Amino acid sequence: MLKTLKAYGFLFLIGGGVLLADQTAKAWIEAHIPFARQTTPFAALPWLHITNWHNSGMAFGLGQAWGPVLLALGVVYALGVLLAFPAIARSGWWLRWGMAIQWGGALGNLLDRLRHGYVTDFIAVGRFPVFNLADAAISLSVAFLLLGELFADDEPAPETPPHAPDAETSPAPEETPHA
């Protein structure tokens, strides 16, 4: 029970932090930058632009007509991670962090879809499609998951539950003499 509470605490702390950062940034963008307007906030970084763009599709603007499907998939994904996270948290450091970051990003975009019917994108880097902090978190989480696969053998094995003794360390049952 305590491990489950710790797992959810971790998920809510990390995922909630991603969600809070994403929603705060989007609220600021919506309040201060008119739709479709672009600005270059740092003269030293002429390739970095801040904009206000509405995306009813998914990454790279694909699936613009799939809004309801994307909304339903987002709800299923968010609930699935929520239900599975205690088991995920026992799977290792990389997976735990990756899934918590991804969950926060998914919730950020899901909340936009629920409130507006679209996702607010605002970071434009060179010719790369416009994205937001939730998208960046989801991309970062994929890197965590891939690194987790690379370094999976370096992580300690999950603990054996106390109710399932290990065969190598369990004492042999005492033999009783047959009369």
Tab-separated table of N, CA and C in Angstrom:
chain	number	residue	atom	x	y	z
A	1	MET	N	0.821	-1.198	0.000
A	1	MET	CA	0.000	0.000	0.000
A	1	MET	C	0.860	1.255	0.000
A	2	LEU	N	1.905	1.268	0.835
A	2	LEU	CA	2.783	2.429	0.909
A	2	LEU	C	3.510	2.643	-0.413
A	3	LYS	N	3.935	1.556	-1.064
A	3	LYS	CA	4.615	1.677	-2.354
A	3	LYS	C	3.669	2.236	-3.411
A	4	THR	N	2.407	1.854	-3.359
A	4	THR	CA	1.424	2.377	-4.303
A	4	THR	C	1.228	3.870	-4.084
A	5	LEU	N	1.133	4.291	-2.834
A	5	LEU	CA	0.986	5.720	-2.534
A	5	LEU	C	2.212	6.500	-2.977
A	6	LYS	N	3.402	5.945	-2.755
A	6	LYS	CA	4.631	6.611	-3.203
A	6	LYS	C	4.664	6.717	-4.723
A	7	ALA	N	4.228	5.663	-5.403
A	7	ALA	CA	4.203	5.682	-6.869
A	7	ALA	C	3.278	6.787	-7.367
A	8	TYR	N	2.082	6.868	-6.793
A	8	TYR	CA	1.153	7.917	-7.208
A	8	TYR	C	1.668	9.303	-6.824
A	9	GLY	N	2.312	9.417	-5.679
A	9	GLY	CA	2.907	10.694	-5.298
A	9	GLY	C	3.931	11.145	-6.322
A	10	PHE	N	4.777	10.218	-6.768
A	10	PHE	CA	5.779	10.525	-7.790
A	10	PHE	C	5.099	10.941	-9.090
A	11	LEU	N	4.105	10.165	-9.527
A	11	LEU	CA	3.391	10.473	-10.767
A	11	LEU	C	2.762	11.853	-10.705
A	12	PHE	N	2.083	12.168	-9.592
A	12	PHE	CA	1.415	13.461	-9.474
A	12	PHE	C	2.410	14.606	-9.352
A	13	LEU	N	3.527	14.384	-8.702
A	13	LEU	CA	4.544	15.429	-8.569
A	13	LEU	C	5.191	15.738	-9.919
A	14	ILE	N	5.695	14.718	-10.598
A	14	ILE	CA	6.395	14.931	-11.867
A	14	ILE	C	5.402	15.266	-12.979
A	15	GLY	N	4.391	14.435	-13.144
A	15	GLY	CA	3.394	14.697	-14.178
A	15	GLY	C	2.653	16.000	-13.936
A	16	GLY	N	2.330	16.264	-12.675
A	16	GLY	CA	1.659	17.520	-12.330
A	16	GLY	C	2.537	18.729	-12.587
A	17	GLY	N	3.835	18.594	-12.352
A	17	GLY	CA	4.768	19.689	-12.649
A	17	GLY	C	4.815	19.999	-14.135
A	18	VAL	N	4.851	18.951	-14.955
A	18	VAL	CA	4.829	19.135	-16.414
A	18	VAL	C	3.516	19.795	-16.824
A	19	LEU	N	2.406	19.301	-16.299
A	19	LEU	CA	1.089	19.860	-16.610
A	19	LEU	C	1.008	21.330	-16.205
A	20	LEU	N	1.476	21.654	-15.018
A	20	LEU	CA	1.434	23.038	-14.540
A	20	LEU	C	2.278	23.959	-15.416
A	21	ALA	N	3.489	23.540	-15.753
A	21	ALA	CA	4.353	24.362	-16.610
A	21	ALA	C	3.714	24.567	-17.981
A	22	ASP	N	3.176	23.502	-18.552
A	22	ASP	CA	2.548	23.578	-19.870
A	22	ASP	C	1.341	24.509	-19.853
A	23	GLN	N	0.445	24.330	-18.903
A	23	GLN	CA	-0.773	25.138	-18.859
A	23	GLN	C	-0.489	26.599	-18.521
A	24	THR	N	0.505	26.836	-17.669
A	24	THR	CA	0.887	28.218	-17.340
A	24	THR	C	1.434	28.921	-18.575
A	25	ALA	N	2.316	28.238	-19.309
A	25	ALA	CA	2.886	28.830	-20.523
A	25	ALA	C	1.792	29.098	-21.557
A	26	LYS	N	0.889	28.158	-21.742
A	26	LYS	CA	-0.188	28.336	-22.722
A	26	LYS	C	-1.112	29.477	-22.327
A	27	ALA	N	-1.408	29.617	-21.047
A	27	ALA	CA	-2.264	30.718	-20.588
A	27	ALA	C	-1.590	32.059	-20.860
A	28	TRP	N	-0.279	32.121	-20.623
A	28	TRP	CA	0.448	33.370	-20.883
A	28	TRP	C	0.430	33.686	-22.374
A	29	ILE	N	0.672	32.692	-23.202
A	29	ILE	CA	0.663	32.884	-24.659
A	29	ILE	C	-0.702	33.385	-25.115
A	30	GLU	N	-1.762	32.713	-24.668
A	30	GLU	CA	-3.123	33.105	-25.065
A	30	GLU	C	-3.444	34.539	-24.634
A	31	ALA	N	-2.929	34.951	-23.480
A	31	ALA	CA	-3.225	36.289	-22.957
A	31	ALA	C	-2.378	37.388	-23.599
A	32	HIS	N	-1.184	37.052	-24.090
A	32	HIS	CA	-0.257	38.098	-24.527
A	32	HIS	C	0.113	38.091	-26.004
A	33	ILE	N	-0.148	37.022	-26.707
A	33	ILE	CA	0.230	36.969	-28.122
A	33	ILE	C	-1.021	36.659	-28.942
A	34	PRO	N	-1.386	37.554	-29.853
A	34	PRO	CA	-2.572	37.312	-30.681
A	34	PRO	C	-2.402	36.049	-31.540
A	35	PHE	N	-3.524	35.431	-31.879
A	35	PHE	CA	-3.496	34.227	-32.695
A	35	PHE	C	-2.739	34.477	-34.000
A	36	ALA	N	-1.882	33.529	-34.354
A	36	ALA	CA	-1.096	33.522	-35.596
A	36	ALA	C	-0.009	34.601	-35.639
A	37	ARG	N	0.171	35.338	-34.574
A	37	ARG	CA	1.251	36.333	-34.518
A	37	ARG	C	2.511	35.634	-34.058
A	38	GLN	N	3.653	36.073	-34.566
A	38	GLN	CA	4.931	35.460	-34.197
A	38	GLN	C	5.890	36.545	-33.740
A	39	THR	N	6.650	36.243	-32.697
A	39	THR	CA	7.638	37.184	-32.192
A	39	THR	C	8.952	36.450	-31.942
A	40	THR	N	10.045	37.191	-32.029
A	40	THR	CA	11.366	36.639	-31.738
A	40	THR	C	11.816	37.259	-30.422
A	41	PRO	N	11.727	36.525	-29.317
A	41	PRO	CA	11.981	37.113	-28.004
A	41	PRO	C	13.450	37.410	-27.709
A	42	PHE	N	14.362	36.714	-28.374
A	42	PHE	CA	15.785	36.892	-28.089
A	42	PHE	C	16.535	37.176	-29.386
A	43	ALA	N	17.102	38.366	-29.492
A	43	ALA	CA	17.840	38.735	-30.702
A	43	ALA	C	19.007	37.781	-30.956
A	44	ALA	N	19.593	37.249	-29.898
A	44	ALA	CA	20.729	36.330	-30.040
A	44	ALA	C	20.293	34.960	-30.576
A	45	LEU	N	18.992	34.690	-30.562
A	45	LEU	CA	18.463	33.409	-31.055
A	45	LEU	C	17.431	33.685	-32.156
A	46	PRO	N	17.879	34.153	-33.322
A	46	PRO	CA	16.925	34.546	-34.367
A	46	PRO	C	16.099	33.390	-34.930
A	47	TRP	N	16.476	32.167	-34.662
A	47	TRP	CA	15.758	30.987	-35.148
A	47	TRP	C	14.653	30.540	-34.187
A	48	LEU	N	14.597	31.148	-32.993
A	48	LEU	CA	13.583	30.798	-31.999
A	48	LEU	C	12.465	31.838	-32.016
A	49	HIS	N	11.257	31.378	-32.257
A	49	HIS	CA	10.100	32.274	-32.304
A	49	HIS	C	9.029	31.771	-31.335
A	50	ILE	N	8.275	32.718	-30.814
A	50	ILE	CA	7.112	32.405	-29.989
A	50	ILE	C	5.891	32.844	-30.788
A	51	THR	N	4.912	31.975	-30.851
A	51	THR	CA	3.719	32.252	-31.629
A	51	THR	C	2.495	31.745	-30.862
A	52	ASN	N	1.340	31.946	-31.415
A	52	ASN	CA	0.100	31.423	-30.845
A	52	ASN	C	-0.623	30.699	-31.971
A	53	TRP	N	-0.580	29.387	-31.940
A	53	TRP	CA	-1.161	28.598	-33.007
A	53	TRP	C	-2.093	27.539	-32.435
A	54	HIS	N	-3.206	27.314	-33.091
A	54	HIS	CA	-4.191	26.324	-32.650
A	54	HIS	C	-4.095	25.099	-33.546
A	55	ASN	N	-3.915	23.952	-32.930
A	55	ASN	CA	-3.731	22.703	-33.660
A	55	ASN	C	-4.813	21.717	-33.225
A	56	SER	N	-5.754	21.435	-34.110
A	56	SER	CA	-6.818	20.485	-33.765
A	56	SER	C	-6.411	19.050	-34.079
A	57	GLY	N	-5.229	18.882	-34.660
A	57	GLY	CA	-4.729	17.544	-34.982
A	57	GLY	C	-3.719	17.076	-33.956
A	58	MET	N	-2.692	16.399	-34.461
A	58	MET	CA	-1.650	15.883	-33.576
A	58	MET	C	-0.301	16.417	-34.042
A	59	ALA	N	0.762	15.738	-33.706
A	59	ALA	CA	2.110	16.195	-34.032
A	59	ALA	C	2.243	16.518	-35.521
A	60	PHE	N	2.948	17.584	-35.805
A	60	PHE	CA	3.229	18.046	-37.165
A	60	PHE	C	1.965	18.443	-37.923
A	61	GLY	N	0.879	18.693	-37.205
A	61	GLY	CA	-0.360	19.121	-37.836
A	61	GLY	C	-1.125	18.010	-38.541
A	62	LEU	N	-0.730	16.777	-38.336
A	62	LEU	CA	-1.423	15.656	-38.976
A	62	LEU	C	-2.768	15.403	-38.295
A	63	GLY	N	-3.715	14.875	-39.060
A	63	GLY	CA	-4.997	14.460	-38.493
A	63	GLY	C	-5.860	15.598	-37.994
A	64	GLN	N	-5.942	16.689	-38.734
A	64	GLN	CA	-6.720	17.846	-38.292
A	64	GLN	C	-8.202	17.521	-38.092
A	65	ALA	N	-8.717	16.537	-38.798
A	65	ALA	CA	-10.138	16.182	-38.667
A	65	ALA	C	-10.376	15.121	-37.594
A	66	TRP	N	-9.336	14.697	-36.895
A	66	TRP	CA	-9.451	13.605	-35.937
A	66	TRP	C	-9.639	14.082	-34.503
A	67	GLY	N	-10.045	15.306	-34.303
A	67	GLY	CA	-10.170	15.865	-32.959
A	67	GLY	C	-10.888	14.973	-31.957
A	68	PRO	N	-12.115	14.501	-32.252
A	68	PRO	CA	-12.822	13.645	-31.290
A	68	PRO	C	-12.089	12.327	-31.010
A	69	VAL	N	-11.477	11.752	-32.032
A	69	VAL	CA	-10.731	10.502	-31.846
A	69	VAL	C	-9.523	10.754	-30.950
A	70	LEU	N	-8.804	11.853	-31.205
A	70	LEU	CA	-7.632	12.185	-30.392
A	70	LEU	C	-8.032	12.461	-28.945
A	71	LEU	N	-9.171	13.100	-28.760
A	71	LEU	CA	-9.672	13.353	-27.405
A	71	LEU	C	-9.950	12.028	-26.689
A	72	ALA	N	-10.636	11.123	-27.354
A	72	ALA	CA	-10.951	9.822	-26.746
A	72	ALA	C	-9.679	9.032	-26.444
A	73	LEU	N	-8.733	9.026	-27.372
A	73	LEU	CA	-7.467	8.322	-27.142
A	73	LEU	C	-6.705	8.928	-25.966
A	74	GLY	N	-6.752	10.259	-25.855
A	74	GLY	CA	-6.083	10.928	-24.736
A	74	GLY	C	-6.668	10.530	-23.394
A	75	VAL	N	-7.987	10.430	-23.328
A	75	VAL	CA	-8.646	10.022	-22.081
A	75	VAL	C	-8.269	8.585	-21.734
A	76	VAL	N	-8.322	7.696	-22.713
A	76	VAL	CA	-7.978	6.286	-22.478
A	76	VAL	C	-6.526	6.169	-22.022
A	77	TYR	N	-5.623	6.894	-22.693
A	77	TYR	CA	-4.203	6.834	-22.324
A	77	TYR	C	-3.987	7.346	-20.895
A	78	ALA	N	-4.555	8.503	-20.586
A	78	ALA	CA	-4.358	9.097	-19.253
A	78	ALA	C	-4.871	8.172	-18.157
A	79	LEU	N	-6.034	7.577	-18.358
A	79	LEU	CA	-6.579	6.641	-17.367
A	79	LEU	C	-5.753	5.361	-17.296
A	80	GLY	N	-5.285	4.888	-18.440
A	80	GLY	CA	-4.465	3.677	-18.466
A	80	GLY	C	-3.176	3.840	-17.680
A	81	VAL	N	-2.497	4.972	-17.878
A	81	VAL	CA	-1.259	5.217	-17.126
A	81	VAL	C	-1.577	5.352	-15.644
A	82	LEU	N	-2.650	6.036	-15.324
A	82	LEU	CA	-3.032	6.206	-13.925
A	82	LEU	C	-3.255	4.852	-13.247
A	83	LEU	N	-3.936	3.956	-13.917
A	83	LEU	CA	-4.206	2.638	-13.339
A	83	LEU	C	-2.955	1.757	-13.284
A	84	ALA	N	-2.095	1.876	-14.281
A	84	ALA	CA	-0.926	0.991	-14.371
A	84	ALA	C	0.308	1.529	-13.660
A	85	PHE	N	0.295	2.783	-13.220
A	85	PHE	CA	1.537	3.384	-12.733
A	85	PHE	C	2.170	2.675	-11.538
A	86	PRO	N	1.432	2.149	-10.579
A	86	PRO	CA	2.121	1.427	-9.498
A	86	PRO	C	3.008	0.291	-10.022
A	87	ALA	N	2.550	-0.429	-11.031
A	87	ALA	CA	3.378	-1.489	-11.627
A	87	ALA	C	4.516	-0.888	-12.440
A	88	ILE	N	4.231	0.193	-13.165
A	88	ILE	CA	5.265	0.870	-13.953
A	88	ILE	C	6.375	1.363	-13.038
A	89	ALA	N	6.002	1.906	-11.885
A	89	ALA	CA	6.985	2.485	-10.960
A	89	ALA	C	7.968	1.444	-10.448
A	90	ARG	N	7.578	0.185	-10.432
A	90	ARG	CA	8.486	-0.878	-9.976
A	90	ARG	C	9.403	-1.361	-11.094
A	91	SER	N	9.209	-0.851	-12.300
A	91	SER	CA	9.950	-1.355	-13.458
A	91	SER	C	11.310	-0.708	-13.656
A	92	GLY	N	11.628	0.323	-12.948
A	92	GLY	CA	12.937	0.946	-13.094
A	92	GLY	C	12.849	2.456	-13.224
A	93	TRP	N	13.980	3.070	-12.983
A	93	TRP	CA	14.104	4.525	-12.942
A	93	TRP	C	13.699	5.170	-14.249
A	94	TRP	N	14.233	4.719	-15.366
A	94	TRP	CA	13.976	5.362	-16.661
A	94	TRP	C	12.501	5.289	-17.033
A	95	LEU	N	11.912	4.125	-16.855
A	95	LEU	CA	10.501	3.956	-17.197
A	95	LEU	C	9.615	4.801	-16.284
A	96	ARG	N	9.925	4.830	-15.002
A	96	ARG	CA	9.146	5.616	-14.038
A	96	ARG	C	9.156	7.098	-14.427
A	97	TRP	N	10.344	7.651	-14.670
A	97	TRP	CA	10.445	9.063	-15.052
A	97	TRP	C	9.814	9.313	-16.418
A	98	GLY	N	10.121	8.448	-17.373
A	98	GLY	CA	9.585	8.635	-18.721
A	98	GLY	C	8.072	8.647	-18.752
A	99	MET	N	7.457	7.703	-18.059
A	99	MET	CA	6.000	7.637	-18.073
A	99	MET	C	5.366	8.794	-17.300
A	100	ALA	N	5.984	9.238	-16.220
A	100	ALA	CA	5.438	10.375	-15.463
A	100	ALA	C	5.507	11.655	-16.292
A	101	ILE	N	6.631	11.864	-16.982
A	101	ILE	CA	6.779	13.046	-17.839
A	101	ILE	C	5.785	12.976	-18.996
A	102	GLN	N	5.677	11.807	-19.607
A	102	GLN	CA	4.757	11.632	-20.729
A	102	GLN	C	3.309	11.847	-20.296
A	103	TRP	N	2.951	11.339	-19.120
A	103	TRP	CA	1.592	11.497	-18.611
A	103	TRP	C	1.264	12.978	-18.416
A	104	GLY	N	2.203	13.736	-17.856
A	104	GLY	CA	1.976	15.169	-17.682
A	104	GLY	C	1.782	15.880	-19.009
A	105	GLY	N	2.601	15.534	-20.001
A	105	GLY	CA	2.454	16.130	-21.330
A	105	GLY	C	1.135	15.749	-21.978
A	106	ALA	N	0.769	14.488	-21.863
A	106	ALA	CA	-0.500	14.034	-22.439
A	106	ALA	C	-1.680	14.745	-21.778
A	107	LEU	N	-1.608	14.924	-20.455
A	107	LEU	CA	-2.684	15.642	-19.756
A	107	LEU	C	-2.762	17.102	-20.196
A	108	GLY	N	-1.601	17.723	-20.436
A	108	GLY	CA	-1.593	19.113	-20.894
A	108	GLY	C	-2.333	19.273	-22.209
A	109	ASN	N	-2.046	18.406	-23.167
A	109	ASN	CA	-2.734	18.484	-24.457
A	109	ASN	C	-4.187	18.034	-24.349
A	110	LEU	N	-4.456	17.047	-23.497
A	110	LEU	CA	-5.833	16.592	-23.291
A	110	LEU	C	-6.687	17.711	-22.696
A	111	LEU	N	-6.151	18.413	-21.726
A	111	LEU	CA	-6.887	19.518	-21.110
A	111	LEU	C	-7.212	20.598	-22.141
A	112	ASP	N	-6.262	20.905	-23.027
A	112	ASP	CA	-6.531	21.861	-24.109
A	112	ASP	C	-7.683	21.380	-24.987
A	113	ARG	N	-7.637	20.113	-25.372
A	113	ARG	CA	-8.690	19.572	-26.250
A	113	ARG	C	-10.061	19.612	-25.563
A	114	LEU	N	-10.081	19.321	-24.266
A	114	LEU	CA	-11.345	19.360	-23.529
A	114	LEU	C	-11.890	20.781	-23.429
A	115	ARG	N	-11.013	21.744	-23.184
A	115	ARG	CA	-11.454	23.133	-22.989
A	115	ARG	C	-11.717	23.872	-24.289
A	116	HIS	N	-10.844	23.655	-25.305
A	116	HIS	CA	-10.913	24.478	-26.518
A	116	HIS	C	-11.271	23.704	-27.790
A	117	GLY	N	-11.052	22.399	-27.778
A	117	GLY	CA	-11.228	21.628	-29.008
A	117	GLY	C	-9.971	21.617	-29.860
A	118	TYR	N	-8.909	22.216	-29.373
A	118	TYR	CA	-7.618	22.250	-30.065
A	118	TYR	C	-6.519	22.384	-29.022
A	119	VAL	N	-5.293	22.204	-29.470
A	119	VAL	CA	-4.118	22.349	-28.611
A	119	VAL	C	-3.426	23.653	-28.986
A	120	THR	N	-3.005	24.416	-27.998
A	120	THR	CA	-2.255	25.644	-28.258
A	120	THR	C	-0.776	25.304	-28.388
A	121	ASP	N	-0.230	25.554	-29.572
A	121	ASP	CA	1.203	25.394	-29.821
A	121	ASP	C	1.820	26.781	-29.866
A	122	PHE	N	3.068	26.907	-29.409
A	122	PHE	CA	3.640	28.252	-29.336
A	122	PHE	C	5.147	28.337	-29.519
A	123	ILE	N	5.855	27.246	-29.605
A	123	ILE	CA	7.309	27.287	-29.766
A	123	ILE	C	7.633	26.947	-31.215
A	124	ALA	N	8.282	27.878	-31.903
A	124	ALA	CA	8.686	27.660	-33.289
A	124	ALA	C	10.208	27.742	-33.355
A	125	VAL	N	10.822	26.655	-33.798
A	125	VAL	CA	12.282	26.588	-33.902
A	125	VAL	C	12.627	26.338	-35.363
A	126	GLY	N	13.198	27.366	-36.006
A	126	GLY	CA	13.562	27.227	-37.417
A	126	GLY	C	12.362	26.824	-38.250
A	127	ARG	N	12.553	25.815	-39.086
A	127	ARG	CA	11.468	25.329	-39.948
A	127	ARG	C	10.718	24.140	-39.338
A	128	PHE	N	11.067	23.782	-38.116
A	128	PHE	CA	10.406	22.671	-37.432
A	128	PHE	C	8.964	23.073	-37.119
A	129	PRO	N	8.010	22.138	-37.179
A	129	PRO	CA	6.616	22.487	-36.853
A	129	PRO	C	6.489	23.063	-35.434
A	130	VAL	N	5.530	23.951	-35.265
A	130	VAL	CA	5.281	24.601	-33.979
A	130	VAL	C	4.832	23.543	-32.964
A	131	PHE	N	5.311	23.675	-31.727
A	131	PHE	CA	4.974	22.713	-30.682
A	131	PHE	C	4.796	23.443	-29.361
A	132	ASN	N	4.551	22.706	-28.282
A	132	ASN	CA	4.361	23.305	-26.962
A	132	ASN	C	5.151	22.513	-25.923
A	133	LEU	N	5.068	22.915	-24.664
A	133	LEU	CA	5.821	22.217	-23.614
A	133	LEU	C	5.335	20.784	-23.416
A	134	ALA	N	4.043	20.551	-23.582
A	134	ALA	CA	3.524	19.181	-23.453
A	134	ALA	C	4.135	18.283	-24.523
A	135	ASP	N	4.213	18.793	-25.756
A	135	ASP	CA	4.830	18.020	-26.837
A	135	ASP	C	6.301	17.746	-26.533
A	136	ALA	N	6.999	18.764	-26.028
A	136	ALA	CA	8.414	18.595	-25.683
A	136	ALA	C	8.576	17.543	-24.585
A	137	ALA	N	7.678	17.547	-23.612
A	137	ALA	CA	7.736	16.556	-22.530
A	137	ALA	C	7.503	15.150	-23.072
A	138	ILE	N	6.555	15.013	-23.974
A	138	ILE	CA	6.281	13.699	-24.566
A	138	ILE	C	7.499	13.215	-25.345
A	139	SER	N	8.128	14.111	-26.114
A	139	SER	CA	9.344	13.743	-26.852
A	139	SER	C	10.473	13.373	-25.900
A	140	LEU	N	10.646	14.147	-24.841
A	140	LEU	CA	11.677	13.844	-23.845
A	140	LEU	C	11.415	12.484	-23.203
A	141	SER	N	10.160	12.188	-22.956
A	141	SER	CA	9.833	10.904	-22.324
A	141	SER	C	10.207	9.734	-23.221
A	142	VAL	N	10.081	9.903	-24.522
A	142	VAL	CA	10.480	8.834	-25.442
A	142	VAL	C	11.976	8.582	-25.313
A	143	ALA	N	12.762	9.657	-25.169
A	143	ALA	CA	14.205	9.496	-24.955
A	143	ALA	C	14.468	8.728	-23.658
A	144	PHE	N	13.738	9.050	-22.605
A	144	PHE	CA	13.886	8.329	-21.331
A	144	PHE	C	13.565	6.841	-21.515
A	145	LEU	N	12.495	6.549	-22.233
A	145	LEU	CA	12.093	5.158	-22.426
A	145	LEU	C	13.125	4.395	-23.252
A	146	LEU	N	13.682	5.046	-24.278
A	146	LEU	CA	14.723	4.399	-25.081
A	146	LEU	C	15.988	4.175	-24.258
A	147	LEU	N	16.373	5.168	-23.474
A	147	LEU	CA	17.543	4.999	-22.602
A	147	LEU	C	17.297	3.897	-21.581
A	148	GLY	N	16.079	3.805	-21.111
A	148	GLY	CA	15.737	2.733	-20.181
A	148	GLY	C	15.938	1.363	-20.795
A	149	GLU	N	15.610	1.244	-22.073
A	149	GLU	CA	15.836	-0.033	-22.756
A	149	GLU	C	17.332	-0.311	-22.901
A	150	LEU	N	18.111	0.724	-23.191
A	150	LEU	CA	19.564	0.544	-23.337
A	150	LEU	C	20.230	0.149	-22.031
A	151	PHE	N	19.784	0.757	-20.932
A	151	PHE	CA	20.430	0.549	-19.639
A	151	PHE	C	19.632	-0.361	-18.710
A	152	ALA	N	18.695	-1.108	-19.238
A	152	ALA	CA	17.831	-1.946	-18.398
A	152	ALA	C	18.629	-2.937	-17.566
A	153	ASP	N	19.712	-3.475	-18.098
A	153	ASP	CA	20.509	-4.454	-17.352
A	153	ASP	C	21.302	-3.810	-16.229
A	154	ASP	N	21.503	-2.490	-16.288
A	154	ASP	CA	22.271	-1.791	-15.260
A	154	ASP	C	21.450	-1.496	-14.013
A	155	GLU	N	20.125	-1.600	-14.110
A	155	GLU	CA	19.274	-1.288	-12.965
A	155	GLU	C	19.136	-2.512	-12.072
A	156	PRO	N	19.027	-2.283	-10.776
A	156	PRO	CA	18.825	-3.432	-9.885
A	156	PRO	C	17.486	-4.100	-10.168
A	157	ALA	N	17.444	-5.380	-9.978
A	157	ALA	CA	16.204	-6.134	-10.189
A	157	ALA	C	15.178	-5.720	-9.144
A	158	PRO	N	13.902	-5.762	-9.493
A	158	PRO	CA	12.868	-5.429	-8.504
A	158	PRO	C	12.970	-6.366	-7.300
A	159	GLU	N	12.586	-5.833	-6.151
A	159	GLU	CA	12.652	-6.622	-4.920
A	159	GLU	C	11.650	-7.769	-4.961
A	160	THR	N	12.035	-8.883	-4.362
A	160	THR	CA	11.120	-10.013	-4.239
A	160	THR	C	10.131	-9.687	-3.130
A	161	PRO	N	8.842	-9.829	-3.396
A	161	PRO	CA	7.870	-9.520	-2.351
A	161	PRO	C	8.086	-10.420	-1.133
A	162	PRO	N	7.823	-9.888	0.065
A	162	PRO	CA	8.077	-10.657	1.275
A	162	PRO	C	7.263	-11.942	1.370
A	163	HIS	N	6.107	-12.009	0.741
A	163	HIS	CA	5.270	-13.199	0.841
A	163	HIS	C	5.682	-14.307	-0.135
A	164	ALA	N	6.663	-14.038	-0.996
A	164	ALA	CA	7.119	-15.045	-1.957
A	164	ALA	C	8.601	-15.301	-1.729
A	165	PRO	N	8.953	-16.242	-0.867
A	165	PRO	CA	10.364	-16.476	-0.565
A	165	PRO	C	11.125	-16.968	-1.788
A	166	ASP	N	12.373	-16.572	-1.839
A	166	ASP	CA	13.265	-16.980	-2.909
A	166	ASP	C	13.700	-18.423	-2.644
A	167	ALA	N	13.674	-19.256	-3.652
A	167	ALA	CA	13.981	-20.677	-3.472
A	167	ALA	C	15.411	-20.899	-2.995
A	168	GLU	N	16.344	-20.022	-3.404
A	168	GLU	CA	17.745	-20.212	-3.028
A	168	GLU	C	18.003	-19.895	-1.566
A	169	THR	N	17.245	-18.970	-0.996
A	169	THR	CA	17.505	-18.554	0.383
A	169	THR	C	16.534	-19.153	1.382
A	170	SER	N	15.519	-19.854	0.901
A	170	SER	CA	14.546	-20.458	1.816
A	170	SER	C	15.136	-21.699	2.455
A	171	PRO	N	14.899	-21.897	3.747
A	171	PRO	CA	15.392	-23.122	4.383
A	171	PRO	C	14.627	-24.333	3.857
A	172	ALA	N	15.330	-25.420	3.754
A	172	ALA	CA	14.696	-26.659	3.295
A	172	ALA	C	13.755	-27.158	4.374
A	173	PRO	N	12.628	-27.714	3.988
A	173	PRO	CA	11.707	-28.230	5.008
A	173	PRO	C	12.379	-29.374	5.763
A	174	GLU	N	12.124	-29.390	7.047
A	174	GLU	CA	12.742	-30.431	7.877
A	174	GLU	C	12.137	-31.780	7.534
A	175	GLU	N	13.021	-32.748	7.490
A	175	GLU	CA	12.538	-34.095	7.204
A	175	GLU	C	12.023	-34.713	8.493
A	176	THR	N	10.933	-35.395	8.398
A	176	THR	CA	10.389	-36.096	9.567
A	176	THR	C	10.648	-37.582	9.386
A	177	PRO	N	11.124	-38.234	10.436
A	177	PRO	CA	11.395	-39.673	10.311
A	177	PRO	C	10.098	-40.446	10.143
A	178	HIS	N	10.168	-41.414	9.286
A	178	HIS	CA	9.002	-42.277	9.071
A	178	HIS	C	9.113	-43.481	9.988
A	179	ALA	N	8.136	-43.765	10.750
A	179	ALA	CA	8.185	-44.867	11.718
A	179	ALA	C	7.728	-46.146	11.177
